[in-house]
Every structure is written in C-alpha cells, then in structure tokens.
PDB file of C-alpha atoms in Angstrom:
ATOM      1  CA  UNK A   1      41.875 -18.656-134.161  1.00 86.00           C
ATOM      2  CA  UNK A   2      40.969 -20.890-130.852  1.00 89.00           C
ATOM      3  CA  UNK A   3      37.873 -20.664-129.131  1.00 90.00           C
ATOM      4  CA  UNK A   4      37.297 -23.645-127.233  1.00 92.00           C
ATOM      5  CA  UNK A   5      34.909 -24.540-124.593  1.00 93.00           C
ATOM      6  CA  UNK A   6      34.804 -27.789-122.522  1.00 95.00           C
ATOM      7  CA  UNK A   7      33.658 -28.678-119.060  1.00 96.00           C
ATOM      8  CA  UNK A   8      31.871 -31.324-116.937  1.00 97.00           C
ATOM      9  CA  UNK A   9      28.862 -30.809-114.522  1.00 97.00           C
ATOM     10  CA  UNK A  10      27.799 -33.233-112.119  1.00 97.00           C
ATOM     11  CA  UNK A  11      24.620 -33.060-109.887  1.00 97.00           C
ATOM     12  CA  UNK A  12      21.561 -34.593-108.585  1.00 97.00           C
ATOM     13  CA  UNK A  13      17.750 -33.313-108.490  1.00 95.00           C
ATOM     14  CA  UNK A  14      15.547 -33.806-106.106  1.00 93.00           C
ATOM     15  CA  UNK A  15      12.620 -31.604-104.747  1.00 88.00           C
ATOM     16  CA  UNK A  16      14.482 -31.892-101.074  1.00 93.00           C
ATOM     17  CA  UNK A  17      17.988 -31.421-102.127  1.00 95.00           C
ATOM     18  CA  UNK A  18      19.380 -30.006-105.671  1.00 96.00           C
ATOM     19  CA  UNK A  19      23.058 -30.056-105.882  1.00 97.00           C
ATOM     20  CA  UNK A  20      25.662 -29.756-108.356  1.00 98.00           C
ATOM     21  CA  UNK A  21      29.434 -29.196-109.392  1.00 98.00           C
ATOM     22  CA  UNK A  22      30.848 -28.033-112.603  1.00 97.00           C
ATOM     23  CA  UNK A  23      34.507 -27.757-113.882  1.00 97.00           C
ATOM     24  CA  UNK A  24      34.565 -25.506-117.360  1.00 95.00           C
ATOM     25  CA  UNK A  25      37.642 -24.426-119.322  1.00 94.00           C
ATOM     26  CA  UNK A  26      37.923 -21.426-122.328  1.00 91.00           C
ATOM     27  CA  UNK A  27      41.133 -22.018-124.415  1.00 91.00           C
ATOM     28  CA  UNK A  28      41.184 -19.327-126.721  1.00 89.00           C
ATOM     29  CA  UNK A  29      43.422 -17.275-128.803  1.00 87.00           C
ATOM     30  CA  UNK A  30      43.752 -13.319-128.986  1.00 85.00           C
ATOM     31  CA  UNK A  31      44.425 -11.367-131.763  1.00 86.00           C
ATOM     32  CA  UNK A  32      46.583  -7.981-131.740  1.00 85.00           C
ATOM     33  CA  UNK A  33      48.346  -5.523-133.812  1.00 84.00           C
ATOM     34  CA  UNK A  34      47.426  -3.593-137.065  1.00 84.00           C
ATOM     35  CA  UNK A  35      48.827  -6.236-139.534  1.00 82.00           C
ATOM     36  CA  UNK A  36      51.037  -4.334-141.073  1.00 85.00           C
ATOM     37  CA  UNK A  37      54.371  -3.747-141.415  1.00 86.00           C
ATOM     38  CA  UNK A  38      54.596  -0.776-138.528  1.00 87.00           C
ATOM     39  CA  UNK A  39      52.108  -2.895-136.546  1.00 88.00           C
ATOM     40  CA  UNK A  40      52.433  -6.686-137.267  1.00 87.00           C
ATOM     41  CA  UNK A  41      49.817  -9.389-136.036  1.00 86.00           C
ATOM     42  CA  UNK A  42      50.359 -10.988-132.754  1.00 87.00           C
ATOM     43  CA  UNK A  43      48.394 -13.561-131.662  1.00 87.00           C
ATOM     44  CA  UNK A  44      48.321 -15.356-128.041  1.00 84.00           C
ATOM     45  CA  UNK A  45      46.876 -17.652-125.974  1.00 84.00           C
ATOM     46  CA  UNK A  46      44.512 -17.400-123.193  1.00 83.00           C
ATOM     47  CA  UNK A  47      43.434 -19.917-120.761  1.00 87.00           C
ATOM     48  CA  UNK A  48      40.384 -19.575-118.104  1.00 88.00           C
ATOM     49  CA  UNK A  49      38.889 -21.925-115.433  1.00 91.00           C
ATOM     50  CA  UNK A  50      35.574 -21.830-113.771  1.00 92.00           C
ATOM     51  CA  UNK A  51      35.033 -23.914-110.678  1.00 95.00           C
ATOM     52  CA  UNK A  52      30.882 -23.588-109.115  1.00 96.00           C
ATOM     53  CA  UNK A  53      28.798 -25.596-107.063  1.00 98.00           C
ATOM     54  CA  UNK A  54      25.496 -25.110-106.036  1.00 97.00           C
ATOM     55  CA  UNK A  55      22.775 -26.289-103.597  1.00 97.00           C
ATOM     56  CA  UNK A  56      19.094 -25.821-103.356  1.00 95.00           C
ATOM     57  CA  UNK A  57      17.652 -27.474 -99.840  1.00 96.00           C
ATOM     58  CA  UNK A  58      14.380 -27.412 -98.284  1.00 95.00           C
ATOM     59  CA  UNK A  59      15.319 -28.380 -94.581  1.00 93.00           C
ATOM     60  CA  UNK A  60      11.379 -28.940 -93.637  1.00 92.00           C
ATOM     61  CA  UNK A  61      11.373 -31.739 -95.816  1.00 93.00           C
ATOM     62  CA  UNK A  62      14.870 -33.055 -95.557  1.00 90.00           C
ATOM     63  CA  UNK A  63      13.825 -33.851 -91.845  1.00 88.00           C
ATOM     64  CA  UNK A  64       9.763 -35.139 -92.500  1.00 88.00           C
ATOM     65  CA  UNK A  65       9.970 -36.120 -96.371  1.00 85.00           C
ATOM     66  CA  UNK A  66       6.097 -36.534 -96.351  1.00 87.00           C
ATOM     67  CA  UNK A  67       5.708 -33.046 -95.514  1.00 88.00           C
ATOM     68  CA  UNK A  68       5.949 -30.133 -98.379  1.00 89.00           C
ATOM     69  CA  UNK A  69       7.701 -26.953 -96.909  1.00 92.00           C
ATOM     70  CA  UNK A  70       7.557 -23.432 -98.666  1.00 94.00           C
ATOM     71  CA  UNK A  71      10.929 -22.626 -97.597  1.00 96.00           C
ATOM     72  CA  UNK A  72      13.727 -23.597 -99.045  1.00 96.00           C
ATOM     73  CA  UNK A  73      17.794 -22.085 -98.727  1.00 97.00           C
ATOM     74  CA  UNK A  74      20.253 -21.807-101.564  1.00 97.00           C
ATOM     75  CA  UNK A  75      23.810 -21.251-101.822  1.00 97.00           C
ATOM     76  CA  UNK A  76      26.027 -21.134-104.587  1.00 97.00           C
ATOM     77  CA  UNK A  77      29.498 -20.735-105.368  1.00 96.00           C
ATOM     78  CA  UNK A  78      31.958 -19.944-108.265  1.00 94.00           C
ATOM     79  CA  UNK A  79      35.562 -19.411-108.986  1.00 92.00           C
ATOM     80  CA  UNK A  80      36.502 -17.793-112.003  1.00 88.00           C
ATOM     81  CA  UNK A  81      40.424 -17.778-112.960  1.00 86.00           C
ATOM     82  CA  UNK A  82      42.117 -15.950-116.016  1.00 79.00           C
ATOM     83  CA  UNK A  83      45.180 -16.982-116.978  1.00 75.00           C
ATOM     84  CA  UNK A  84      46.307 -14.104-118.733  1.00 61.00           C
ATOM     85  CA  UNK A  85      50.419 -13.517-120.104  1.00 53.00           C
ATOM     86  CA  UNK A  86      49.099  -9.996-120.455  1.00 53.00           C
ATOM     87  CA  UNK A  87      49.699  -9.555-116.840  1.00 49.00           C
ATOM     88  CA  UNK A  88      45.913  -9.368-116.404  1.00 56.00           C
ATOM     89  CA  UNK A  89      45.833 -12.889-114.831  1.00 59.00           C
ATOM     90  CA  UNK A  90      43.587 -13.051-111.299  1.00 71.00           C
ATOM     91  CA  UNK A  91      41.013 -14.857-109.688  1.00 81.00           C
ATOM     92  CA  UNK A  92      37.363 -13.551-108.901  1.00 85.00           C
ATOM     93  CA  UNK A  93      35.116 -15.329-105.925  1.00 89.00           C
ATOM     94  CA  UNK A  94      31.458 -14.586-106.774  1.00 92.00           C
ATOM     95  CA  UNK A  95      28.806 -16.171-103.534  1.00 95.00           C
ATOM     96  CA  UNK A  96      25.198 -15.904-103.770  1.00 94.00           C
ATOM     97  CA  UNK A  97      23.513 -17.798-100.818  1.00 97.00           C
ATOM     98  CA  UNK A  98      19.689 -17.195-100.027  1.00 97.00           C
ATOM     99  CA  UNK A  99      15.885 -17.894 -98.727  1.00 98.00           C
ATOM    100  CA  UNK A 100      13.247 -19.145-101.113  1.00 96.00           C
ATOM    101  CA  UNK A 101       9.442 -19.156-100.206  1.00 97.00           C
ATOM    102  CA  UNK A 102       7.096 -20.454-102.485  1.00 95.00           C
ATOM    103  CA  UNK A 103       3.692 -18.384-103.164  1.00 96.00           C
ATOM    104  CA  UNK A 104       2.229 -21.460-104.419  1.00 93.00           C
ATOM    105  CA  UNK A 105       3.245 -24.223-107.407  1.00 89.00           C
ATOM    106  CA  UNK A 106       3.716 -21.215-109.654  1.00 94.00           C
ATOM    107  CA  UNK A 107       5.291 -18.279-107.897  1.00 96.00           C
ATOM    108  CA  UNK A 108       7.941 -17.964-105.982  1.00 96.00           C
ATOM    109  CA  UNK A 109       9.844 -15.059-103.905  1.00 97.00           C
ATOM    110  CA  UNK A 110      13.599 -15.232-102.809  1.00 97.00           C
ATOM    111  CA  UNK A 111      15.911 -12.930-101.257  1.00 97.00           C
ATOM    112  CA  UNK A 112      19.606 -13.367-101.715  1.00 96.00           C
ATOM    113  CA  UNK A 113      22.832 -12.069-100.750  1.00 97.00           C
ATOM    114  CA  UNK A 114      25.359 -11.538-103.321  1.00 95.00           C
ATOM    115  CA  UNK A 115      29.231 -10.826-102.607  1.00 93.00           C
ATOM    116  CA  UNK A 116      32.107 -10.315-105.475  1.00 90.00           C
ATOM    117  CA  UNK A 117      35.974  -9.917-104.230  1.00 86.00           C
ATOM    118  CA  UNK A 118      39.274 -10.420-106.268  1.00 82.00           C
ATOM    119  CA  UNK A 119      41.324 -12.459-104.405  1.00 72.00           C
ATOM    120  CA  UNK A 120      44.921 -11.495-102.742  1.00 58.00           C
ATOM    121  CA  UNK A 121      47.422 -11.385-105.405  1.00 58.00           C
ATOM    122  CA  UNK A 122      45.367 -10.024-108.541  1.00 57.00           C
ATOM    123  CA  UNK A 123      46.881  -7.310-110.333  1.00 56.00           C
ATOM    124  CA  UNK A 124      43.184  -6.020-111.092  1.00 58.00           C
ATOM    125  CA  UNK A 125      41.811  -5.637-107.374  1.00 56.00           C
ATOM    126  CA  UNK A 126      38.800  -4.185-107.523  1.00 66.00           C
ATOM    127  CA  UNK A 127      36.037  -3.816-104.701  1.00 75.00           C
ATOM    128  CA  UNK A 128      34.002  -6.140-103.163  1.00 79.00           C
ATOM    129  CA  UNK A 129      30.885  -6.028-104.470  1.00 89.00           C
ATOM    130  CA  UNK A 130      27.956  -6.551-101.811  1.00 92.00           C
ATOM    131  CA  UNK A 131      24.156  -6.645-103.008  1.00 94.00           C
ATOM    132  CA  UNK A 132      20.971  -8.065-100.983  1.00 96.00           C
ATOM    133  CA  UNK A 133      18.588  -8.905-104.085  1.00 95.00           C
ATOM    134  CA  UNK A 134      14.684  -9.423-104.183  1.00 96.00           C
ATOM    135  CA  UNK A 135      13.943 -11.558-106.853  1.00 95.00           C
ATOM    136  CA  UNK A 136      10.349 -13.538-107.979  1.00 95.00           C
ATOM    137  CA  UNK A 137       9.195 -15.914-110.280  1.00 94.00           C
ATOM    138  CA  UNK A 138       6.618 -16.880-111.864  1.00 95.00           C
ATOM    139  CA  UNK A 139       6.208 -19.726-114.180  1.00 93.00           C
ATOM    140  CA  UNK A 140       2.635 -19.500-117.000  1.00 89.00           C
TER     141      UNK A 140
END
C-alpha cells in the first residue's frame, strides 16, 4: 500500500525576522472491505495538500537593529486540503497569530489567538473553532 510523503520548505532565520513557506503532499492508499468473498478488498487512493507560512518579527528591532526588544509578534498560517473520492474531500483554514515577550534569554510568555473554519463548499462543515491561548517556555 502507498504512503508517501514529500514537500519543500523554504525560509530564513534571523533574530529580527523568522519566516518561512512550506508546500507538503500525502499520497496514500486506503484499504476497505472484509476480503472475502461477501466483502472483497477495495483499495483507493487518497491525495492531501498542506500549504503554511509563518512569521516571527520583533518590530523594535526591525526599526533600531542595535537595540534588543522583548516583544516580538507571530502569525502563522496553514491550508490543509483532502482530496477524498469518498465524498469527504474539503479544505480546513487553521490561523494562529500572536504577542511574544521574553522573561529573559530563557523564558518566554506568549499569548495567541487561534481560529479553525472549513471553508464554503466542504461536505464536512464543522464550526469555527476560536481559542485565545497562554502559552510559556522555558528552555534548561
């Protein structure tokens, strides 16, 4: 059976601006049936796409380099897209965007929006998911 992964990310790192795009594909085969005679096998193929770009910028800094800035904004992006014959095919918009603030070098606090919709034309609709998040890190 197919299970296949590929994909390409592109980005750039830098401590005033971390960016990146990413393409990724799943070609994969499903399996169905009993394999028998009442209930043969069936097996077809599924293809999904995941489209996401992200960006990490610390505006402080983007405007006085020499300057370090606690704060820094985040936003990300992704498209995932099921290509389904099953009639399950749709599209799903996930957005997280974001403030940062860092406690010091090791610790860090953010708080984040989060938002998850189907889009028009799904069969699956479900409802838009909307979550404020507190997250923190802390690195040993």
């Amino acid at each position: 059976i197919q299970r296949d992964r590929r994909g390409l990310f592109m980005g750039v790192r830098e401590r005033r601006f971390t960016g990146g795009a990413e393409f990724a594909q799943r070609i994969e085969q499903l399996e169905s049936g009993l394999n028998t005679a009442a209930s043969p096998r069936a097996v077809r193929s599924r293809t999904s796409d995941l489209m996401s770009a992200f960006a990490i910028v610390r505006p402080v800094e983007l405007s006085d380099p020499r300057k370090r800035s606690r704060l820094g904004l985040f936003a990300r992006w992704d498209d995932f897209t099921l290509d389904d014959a099953a009639a399950t095919a749709g599209s799903t918009d996930l957005i997280w965007a974001g403030i940062i603030w860092d406690l010091n070098q090791r610790a860090s606090i953010s708080l984040d929006y989060q938002q998850m919709q189907t889009r028009a034309g799904t069969p699956t609709v479900t409802t838009p998911t909307n979550t404020v998040f507190m997250h923190w890190v802390v690195t040993f």
